[in-house]
Amino acid sequence: MADSVVTIRTRKVMTNRLLARKQMVVDILHPNRASVPKTEVREKLAQLYKTTPDLVFAYGFRCQFGGGKKFGLRAYLRYT
C-alpha cells in the first residue's frame, strides 16, 4: 500500500521576501490510502521545489469527507 500514487498540487504560491520564504496552499490526492504522513509530504514538497526537507514546514492538514483527499492550510519553504 505504501507504493500507491500520491499526488501533490500547490496553489496560491507567493514569495514572502520579508521572511525569506515561499508560501502556498497544498492539495494532496491519495486514493487507496487512509492518509499520508507529514514526513512524506515534506519530502515530496522538497523534491518538487529543489530544497531539503528540513526547510519545509507543512501544517493545518485536514481530510476531506469520503477520503482520498487532504488539503493543507499552509506550507512554507525557507530559502537557504
Tab-separated table of C-alpha atoms in Angstrom:
chain	number	residue	atom	x	y	z
A	1	MET	CA	0.000	0.000	0.000
A	2	ALA	CA	2.893	2.379	0.543
A	3	ASP	CA	3.590	2.260	-3.196
A	4	SER	CA	0.232	3.771	-4.159
A	5	VAL	CA	0.266	7.063	-6.004
A	6	VAL	CA	0.235	10.295	-4.018
A	7	THR	CA	-0.317	13.491	-5.994
A	8	ILE	CA	0.657	16.843	-4.506
A	9	ARG	CA	-0.658	20.054	-6.036
A	10	THR	CA	0.255	23.531	-4.880
A	11	ARG	CA	-1.837	26.632	-5.399
A	12	LYS	CA	-1.768	30.243	-4.260
A	13	VAL	CA	2.030	30.219	-4.300
A	14	MET	CA	3.508	33.515	-3.194
A	15	THR	CA	7.004	34.682	-2.352
A	16	ASN	CA	7.390	36.367	1.017
A	17	ARG	CA	10.712	38.176	0.711
A	18	LEU	CA	10.487	39.806	4.126
A	19	LEU	CA	10.505	36.395	5.816
A	20	ALA	CA	12.635	34.770	3.068
A	21	ARG	CA	10.194	32.003	2.205
A	22	LYS	CA	7.608	30.760	-0.269
A	23	GLN	CA	4.064	30.243	0.982
A	24	MET	CA	1.451	28.045	-0.631
A	25	VAL	CA	-1.712	26.019	-0.155
A	26	VAL	CA	-1.194	22.286	-0.673
A	27	ASP	CA	-3.727	19.755	-2.009
A	28	ILE	CA	-2.882	16.065	-1.608
A	29	LEU	CA	-4.694	13.313	-3.511
A	30	HIS	CA	-4.156	9.861	-2.023
A	31	PRO	CA	-6.617	7.288	-3.392
A	32	ASN	CA	-6.452	3.791	-1.873
A	33	ARG	CA	-4.598	5.137	1.181
A	34	ALA	CA	-6.008	6.169	4.517
A	35	SER	CA	-3.656	9.105	4.995
A	36	VAL	CA	-0.235	10.463	4.092
A	37	PRO	CA	2.284	11.225	6.863
A	38	LYS	CA	3.663	14.756	7.114
A	39	THR	CA	7.203	13.488	6.673
A	40	GLU	CA	6.313	12.100	3.249
A	41	VAL	CA	4.607	15.380	2.318
A	42	ARG	CA	7.703	17.322	3.385
A	43	GLU	CA	9.963	15.064	1.307
A	44	LYS	CA	7.789	15.358	-1.803
A	45	LEU	CA	7.491	19.163	-1.490
A	46	ALA	CA	11.247	19.439	-1.005
A	47	GLN	CA	11.805	17.366	-4.130
A	48	LEU	CA	9.279	19.456	-6.062
A	49	TYR	CA	10.897	22.780	-5.115
A	50	LYS	CA	14.504	21.520	-5.093
A	51	THR	CA	15.293	22.057	-1.421
A	52	THR	CA	15.864	19.893	1.650
A	53	PRO	CA	13.025	18.510	3.814
A	54	ASP	CA	14.277	20.276	6.947
A	55	LEU	CA	13.436	23.637	5.304
A	56	VAL	CA	9.801	22.664	4.583
A	57	PHE	CA	7.131	23.427	7.193
A	58	ALA	CA	3.680	21.991	6.499
A	59	TYR	CA	0.755	22.264	8.883
A	60	GLY	CA	-3.013	22.504	9.117
A	61	PHE	CA	-3.889	19.422	7.067
A	62	ARG	CA	-7.471	18.220	7.066
A	63	CYS	CA	-9.017	15.198	5.379
A	64	GLN	CA	-11.987	15.668	3.112
A	65	PHE	CA	-15.110	13.665	3.934
A	66	GLY	CA	-15.117	10.454	1.913
A	67	GLY	CA	-11.334	10.116	1.969
A	68	GLY	CA	-8.780	10.198	-0.772
A	69	LYS	CA	-8.097	13.924	-0.497
A	70	LYS	CA	-6.361	16.086	2.044
A	71	PHE	CA	-5.703	19.798	1.980
A	72	GLY	CA	-3.243	21.847	3.967
A	73	LEU	CA	-3.754	25.362	5.127
A	74	ARG	CA	-0.166	26.398	4.534
A	75	ALA	CA	3.252	25.148	3.648
A	76	TYR	CA	6.375	27.250	3.996
A	77	LEU	CA	9.659	26.743	2.177
A	78	ARG	CA	12.596	28.618	3.695
A	79	TYR	CA	15.352	29.886	1.432
A	80	THR	CA	18.857	28.632	2.032
